[in-house]
């Protein structure tokens, strides 16, 4: 199994070394907007505990992570009036993983509207800030 490397970009966000557009934080978990959203409101839920992905994560990490994924999926459905929510999580590069700290994508979906490509264009910071504010409003945060 590949080793965890704490120079990855999400570890830097967790350490506060680089900025993110935060949506939610608790003792174990941070959620922030994806800078290249596949749909408006696309966010990432990241455990603070270090693991590359699902394959090397402690079960305890998953046990605290997924209730937050559910909370944010519900919030995203309401905040963006989505028809559905796509949950995605990639394990190692051949499966599409590009950042090697475990994270779960929460992506609003709409009837008949295809997703933008994974890792497509960067969204404007003010749009990401507006989307994060919409999510925080639903969360009451
Ligand atoms: P993956 O590892 O394939 O699940 O994809 C990593 C995701 O992180 C992609 O959707 C990127 O758009 C997103 N991403 C990369 N860098 C940042 C960043 N600094 N802040 C927020 N999202 C990021």
Coordinates of N, CA and C and ligand atoms in Angstrom, one line a residue:
X1 N 0.8 -1.2 0.0 CA 0.0 0.0 0.0 C 0.9 1.2 0.0
X2 N 0.5 2.3 -0.8 CA 1.3 3.5 -0.8 C 1.2 4.2 0.5
X3 N 2.3 5.0 0.9 CA 2.3 5.7 2.2 C 1.6 7.0 2.0
X4 N 1.1 7.5 3.2 CA 0.5 8.8 3.2 C 1.6 9.9 3.2
X5 N 1.4 10.9 2.4 CA 2.4 12.0 2.3 C 1.7 13.3 2.7
X6 N 2.2 13.9 3.8 CA 1.5 15.1 4.4 C 1.8 16.4 3.6
X7 N 2.4 16.3 2.5 CA 2.6 17.5 1.6 C 1.5 17.7 0.6
X8 N 0.4 16.8 0.7 CA -0.7 17.0 -0.2 C -1.5 18.2 0.1
X9 N -2.3 18.7 -0.9 CA -2.9 20.0 -0.8 C -4.0 20.0 0.3
X10 N -4.7 18.9 0.6 CA -5.7 19.0 1.6 C -5.1 18.9 3.0
X11 N -3.9 18.3 3.2 CA -3.2 18.4 4.4 C -2.8 19.8 4.7
X12 N -2.4 20.5 3.6 CA -2.0 21.9 3.8 C -3.2 22.8 4.2
X13 N -4.4 22.5 3.6 CA -5.6 23.2 3.9 C -5.9 22.9 5.4
X14 N -5.8 21.6 5.8 CA -6.2 21.3 7.2 C -5.2 22.0 8.2
X15 N -3.9 22.2 7.8 CA -3.0 22.8 8.7 C -3.1 24.4 8.6
X16 N -4.0 24.9 7.7 CA -4.2 26.3 7.6 C -3.0 27.0 6.8
X17 N -2.3 26.2 6.0 CA -1.2 26.7 5.2 C -1.6 27.3 3.9
X18 N -2.8 26.8 3.4 CA -3.3 27.5 2.2 C -4.8 27.6 2.4
X19 N -5.5 28.6 1.8 CA -6.9 28.9 2.1 C -7.8 27.9 1.4
X20 N -9.0 27.9 1.9 CA -10.1 27.1 1.3 C -11.4 27.9 1.6
X21 N -12.5 27.6 0.8 CA -13.8 28.2 1.1 C -14.6 27.3 2.0
X22 N -14.5 27.5 3.3 CA -15.0 26.6 4.2 C -16.5 26.6 4.3
X23 N -17.1 25.4 4.5 CA -18.5 25.3 4.7 C -18.8 24.8 6.1
X24 N -18.0 23.9 6.6 CA -18.4 23.2 7.9 C -17.1 22.7 8.5
X25 N -17.0 22.8 9.9 CA -15.9 22.2 10.6 C -16.3 21.7 11.9
X26 N -15.8 20.5 12.3 CA -15.9 20.0 13.7 C -14.6 19.4 14.1
X27 N -14.6 18.7 15.2 CA -13.3 18.2 15.7 C -12.6 17.3 14.8
X28 N -13.4 16.5 14.0 CA -12.8 15.5 13.2 C -12.8 15.7 11.7
X29 N -13.6 16.8 11.2 CA -13.9 16.9 9.8 C -13.9 18.3 9.4
X30 N -13.5 18.6 8.1 CA -13.6 19.9 7.5 C -14.2 19.7 6.1
X31 N -15.1 20.6 5.8 CA -15.8 20.6 4.4 C -15.6 22.0 3.8
X32 N -15.2 21.9 2.5 CA -15.0 23.2 1.8 C -15.4 23.0 0.3
X33 N -15.5 24.1 -0.4 CA -15.9 24.0 -1.8 C -14.8 23.5 -2.7
X34 N -15.2 22.6 -3.6 CA -14.2 22.2 -4.6 C -13.9 23.4 -5.6
X35 N -12.7 23.6 -5.8 CA -12.3 24.8 -6.7 C -12.6 24.6 -8.2
X36 N -12.9 23.3 -8.5 CA -13.3 23.0 -9.9 C -14.6 22.2 -9.9
X37 N -15.7 22.9 -9.6 CA -16.9 22.2 -9.3 C -17.4 21.5 -10.6
X38 N -18.0 20.3 -10.4 CA -18.6 19.6 -11.6 C -20.0 20.0 -11.7
X39 N -20.6 20.7 -10.7 CA -21.9 21.3 -10.7 C -21.9 22.3 -9.6
X40 N -22.8 23.4 -9.7 CA -22.8 24.4 -8.6 C -23.1 23.8 -7.3
X41 N -22.3 24.1 -6.3 CA -22.4 23.6 -4.9 C -21.6 22.4 -4.6
X42 N -20.7 21.9 -5.6 CA -19.8 20.8 -5.4 C -18.9 21.1 -4.2
X43 N -18.9 20.3 -3.2 CA -18.1 20.4 -2.0 C -17.4 19.1 -1.7
X44 N -16.3 19.3 -0.9 CA -15.5 18.1 -0.4 C -15.6 18.0 1.1
X45 N -15.7 16.8 1.6 CA -15.7 16.5 3.0 C -14.5 15.7 3.3
X46 N -13.7 16.3 4.3 CA -12.3 15.8 4.5 C -12.1 15.4 6.0
X47 N -11.8 14.2 6.3 CA -11.5 13.9 7.7 C -10.1 14.5 8.1
X48 N -10.0 15.0 9.3 CA -8.7 15.6 9.8 C -7.7 14.5 9.9
X49 N -8.1 13.3 10.3 CA -7.1 12.2 10.4 C -6.5 11.8 9.1
X50 N -5.2 11.5 9.1 CA -4.5 11.3 7.9 C -4.7 9.9 7.3
X51 N -5.2 9.8 6.1 CA -5.1 8.6 5.3 C -5.1 9.0 3.8
X52 N -4.6 8.1 3.0 CA -4.6 8.5 1.5 C -6.0 8.4 1.0
X53 N -6.8 7.4 1.4 CA -8.1 7.2 0.8 C -8.8 6.2 1.7
X54 N -9.9 5.7 1.1 CA -10.7 4.7 1.9 C -9.9 3.4 2.2
X55 N -9.0 3.1 1.4 CA -8.3 1.8 1.5 C -7.4 1.7 2.8
X56 N -6.8 2.8 3.2 CA -6.0 2.8 4.4 C -6.6 3.5 5.6
X57 N -7.8 4.0 5.5 CA -8.5 4.7 6.5 C -8.8 3.8 7.7
X58 N -8.8 4.4 8.9 CA -9.3 3.7 10.1 C -10.8 3.6 10.0
X59 N -11.4 2.5 10.4 CA -12.9 2.5 10.5 C -13.5 3.6 11.3
X60 N -12.8 4.0 12.4 CA -13.3 5.1 13.2 C -13.4 6.4 12.4
X61 N -12.4 6.6 11.5 CA -12.4 7.8 10.7 C -13.7 7.8 9.8
X62 N -14.0 6.6 9.2 CA -15.1 6.5 8.3 C -16.4 6.7 9.2
X63 N -16.4 6.2 10.4 CA -17.6 6.3 11.2 C -17.9 7.8 11.6
X64 N -16.9 8.6 11.7 CA -17.2 10.0 12.0 C -17.4 10.8 10.7
X65 N -16.8 10.4 9.6 CA -16.9 11.1 8.4 C -18.3 11.0 7.8
X66 N -18.9 9.8 7.7 CA -20.1 9.7 6.9 C -21.4 10.3 7.4
X67 N -21.5 10.5 8.8 CA -22.7 11.3 9.2 C -22.5 12.8 8.7
X68 N -21.3 13.2 8.6 CA -21.1 14.6 8.1 C -21.4 14.7 6.6
X69 N -20.9 13.6 5.9 CA -21.3 13.6 4.5 C -22.8 13.6 4.3
X70 N -23.5 12.9 5.1 CA -25.0 12.9 5.0 C -25.6 14.2 5.3
X71 N -25.1 14.9 6.4 CA -25.5 16.2 6.8 C -25.3 17.2 5.6
X72 N -24.2 17.1 5.0 CA -23.8 18.1 3.9 C -24.6 17.7 2.6
X73 N -24.8 16.5 2.4 CA -25.6 16.1 1.2 C -27.0 16.6 1.3
X74 N -27.6 16.5 2.5 CA -28.9 17.0 2.7 C -28.9 18.5 2.6
X75 N -27.9 19.2 3.1 CA -27.8 20.7 3.0 C -27.7 21.1 1.6
X76 N -26.8 20.4 0.8 CA -26.6 20.7 -0.6 C -27.9 20.5 -1.4
X77 N -28.7 19.5 -1.1 CA -29.9 19.2 -1.8 C -30.9 20.4 -1.6
X78 N -30.9 20.9 -0.4 CA -31.8 22.0 -0.1 C -31.3 23.3 -0.6
X79 N -30.0 23.6 -0.4 CA -29.4 24.9 -0.7 C -29.4 25.1 -2.2
X80 N -29.3 24.1 -3.0 CA -29.1 24.2 -4.5 C -30.4 23.6 -5.2
X81 N -31.4 23.3 -4.4 CA -32.7 22.8 -5.0 C -32.3 21.7 -6.0
X82 N -31.5 20.8 -5.6 CA -31.0 19.7 -6.4 C -32.1 18.6 -6.5
X83 N -32.1 17.9 -7.7 CA -33.0 16.7 -7.8 C -32.3 15.5 -7.2
X84 N -31.0 15.5 -7.1 CA -30.3 14.4 -6.4 C -28.9 14.8 -6.0
X85 N -28.3 14.0 -5.3 CA -26.9 14.3 -4.8 C -26.0 13.1 -5.2
X86 N -24.9 13.4 -5.9 CA -24.0 12.3 -6.3 C -22.8 12.4 -5.3
X87 N -22.5 11.2 -4.7 CA -21.4 11.1 -3.7 C -20.3 10.3 -4.5
X88 N -19.1 10.9 -4.5 CA -18.0 10.2 -5.2 C -16.8 10.2 -4.4
X89 N -16.0 9.2 -4.5 CA -14.8 9.0 -3.7 C -13.8 8.1 -4.5
X90 N -12.6 8.6 -4.8 CA -11.7 7.9 -5.7 C -10.5 7.3 -4.9
X91 N -10.1 6.1 -5.2 CA -9.0 5.4 -4.5 C -7.9 5.1 -5.4
X92 N -6.8 5.9 -5.3 CA -5.6 5.8 -6.1 C -5.8 6.3 -7.6
X93 N -4.6 6.7 -8.1 CA -4.6 7.4 -9.4 C -5.4 6.7 -10.5
X94 N -5.2 5.3 -10.7 CA -6.0 4.7 -11.8 C -7.5 4.8 -11.6
X95 N -8.0 5.0 -10.4 CA -9.4 5.2 -10.2 C -9.8 6.7 -10.2
X96 N -8.9 7.6 -10.6 CA -9.2 9.0 -10.7 C -8.8 9.9 -9.6
X97 N -8.1 9.3 -8.6 CA -7.7 10.2 -7.4 C -6.5 11.0 -7.8
X98 N -6.6 12.3 -7.5 CA -5.5 13.3 -7.7 C -5.0 13.9 -6.5
X99 N -5.7 13.9 -5.4 CA -5.2 14.5 -4.1 C -5.3 13.3 -3.1
X100 N -4.1 13.0 -2.5 CA -4.0 11.8 -1.8 C -4.1 12.0 -0.2
X101 N -5.3 12.6 0.1 CA -5.8 12.6 1.5 C -7.3 12.3 1.3
X102 N -7.8 11.4 2.1 CA -9.2 10.9 1.9 C -10.2 12.1 1.8
X103 N -11.0 12.1 0.8 CA -12.1 13.1 0.7 C -13.3 12.5 0.0
X104 N -14.4 13.1 0.3 CA -15.7 12.6 -0.3 C -16.3 13.8 -1.1
X105 N -16.6 13.6 -2.4 CA -17.3 14.7 -3.2 C -18.8 14.6 -2.9
X106 N -19.4 15.8 -2.7 CA -20.8 15.9 -2.6 C -21.2 16.9 -3.7
X107 N -22.0 16.3 -4.7 CA -22.2 17.0 -5.9 C -23.7 17.0 -6.3
X108 N -24.3 18.2 -6.3 CA -25.7 18.3 -6.6 C -25.9 17.9 -8.1
X109 N -27.1 17.2 -8.4 CA -27.4 16.8 -9.7 C -28.8 17.2 -10.1
X110 N -29.1 17.4 -11.4 CA -30.3 17.9 -11.8 C -30.8 17.0 -13.0
X111 N -32.1 16.8 -13.1 CA -32.7 16.0 -14.2 C -32.2 16.5 -15.5
X112 N -31.6 15.6 -16.3 CA -31.3 15.9 -17.7 C -30.0 16.8 -17.9
X113 N -29.3 17.2 -16.8 CA -28.1 18.1 -16.9 C -26.9 17.2 -16.6
X114 N -26.0 17.1 -17.6 CA -24.8 16.3 -17.4 C -23.8 17.0 -16.5
X115 N -23.0 16.2 -15.8 CA -21.9 16.8 -15.0 C -20.8 17.4 -15.8
X116 N -20.2 18.5 -15.4 CA -19.0 18.9 -16.0 C -17.9 17.9 -15.7
X117 N -16.8 17.9 -16.5 CA -15.8 16.9 -16.3 C -15.1 17.0 -14.9
X118 N -14.6 15.9 -14.4 CA -13.9 15.9 -13.1 C -12.5 16.6 -13.4
X119 N -12.2 17.6 -12.5 CA -11.0 18.3 -12.7 C -11.0 19.3 -13.9
X120 N -12.2 19.8 -14.2 CA -12.4 20.8 -15.3 C -11.9 22.2 -14.8
X121 N -12.6 23.2 -15.3 CA -12.2 24.6 -15.0 C -12.4 25.1 -13.6
X122 N -11.5 26.1 -13.2 CA -11.6 26.7 -11.9 C -12.8 27.6 -11.8
X123 N -13.5 27.6 -10.7 CA -14.6 28.6 -10.5 C -14.1 29.8 -9.9
X124 N -14.8 31.0 -10.1 CA -14.4 32.3 -9.5 C -14.6 32.2 -8.0
X125 N -13.6 32.8 -7.2 CA -13.7 32.7 -5.8 C -14.9 33.3 -5.2
X126 N -15.5 34.4 -5.8 CA -16.7 35.0 -5.3 C -17.9 34.1 -5.5
X127 N -17.9 33.3 -6.5 CA -19.0 32.3 -6.7 C -18.9 31.2 -5.7
X128 N -17.7 30.7 -5.4 CA -17.5 29.7 -4.4 C -17.9 30.2 -3.0
X129 N -17.6 31.5 -2.7 CA -17.9 32.1 -1.4 C -19.4 32.1 -1.3
X130 N -20.1 32.5 -2.4 CA -21.6 32.6 -2.4 C -22.2 31.2 -2.2
X131 N -21.6 30.2 -2.8 CA -22.2 28.8 -2.6 C -21.9 28.3 -1.2
X132 N -20.8 28.6 -0.7 CA -20.5 28.2 0.7 C -21.4 28.9 1.7
X133 N -21.7 30.2 1.4 CA -22.7 30.9 2.3 C -24.1 30.3 2.2
X134 N -24.5 29.9 1.0 CA -25.8 29.2 0.9 C -25.9 28.0 1.7
X135 N -24.8 27.2 1.7 CA -24.7 25.9 2.4 C -24.7 26.2 3.9
X136 N -23.9 27.2 4.4 CA -23.9 27.5 5.8 C -25.2 28.0 6.3
X137 N -25.9 28.8 5.4 CA -27.3 29.3 5.8 C -28.2 28.1 6.1
X138 N -28.2 27.1 5.3 CA -29.0 25.9 5.5 C -28.6 25.1 6.7
X139 N -27.3 25.1 7.0 CA -26.8 24.4 8.1 C -27.0 25.2 9.4
X140 N -27.4 26.5 9.3 CA -27.5 27.3 10.4 C -26.2 27.7 11.1
X141 N -25.2 27.7 10.2 CA -23.8 28.0 10.8 C -23.4 29.4 10.4
Ligands
LIG1 P1 -9.9 13.5 -6.6 O1 -8.6 13.3 -5.8 O2 -9.8 12.9 -8.0 O3 -11.1 13.1 -5.8 O4 -10.0 15.1 -6.9 C1 -9.6 16.1 -6.0 C2 -10.5 17.2 -6.1 O5 -10.0 18.3 -5.4 C3 -10.8 17.8 -7.5 O6 -12.2 17.8 -7.7 C4 -10.2 19.2 -7.5 O7 -11.0 20.1 -8.2 C5 -10.2 19.5 -6.0 N1 -9.2 20.4 -5.5 C6 -7.9 20.4 -5.9 N2 -7.2 21.4 -5.2 C7 -8.2 22.0 -4.4 C8 -8.1 23.1 -3.5 N3 -7.0 23.8 -3.2 N4 -9.3 23.5 -2.9 C9 -10.4 22.8 -3.2 N5 -10.5 21.8 -4.0 C10 -9.4 21.4 -4.6

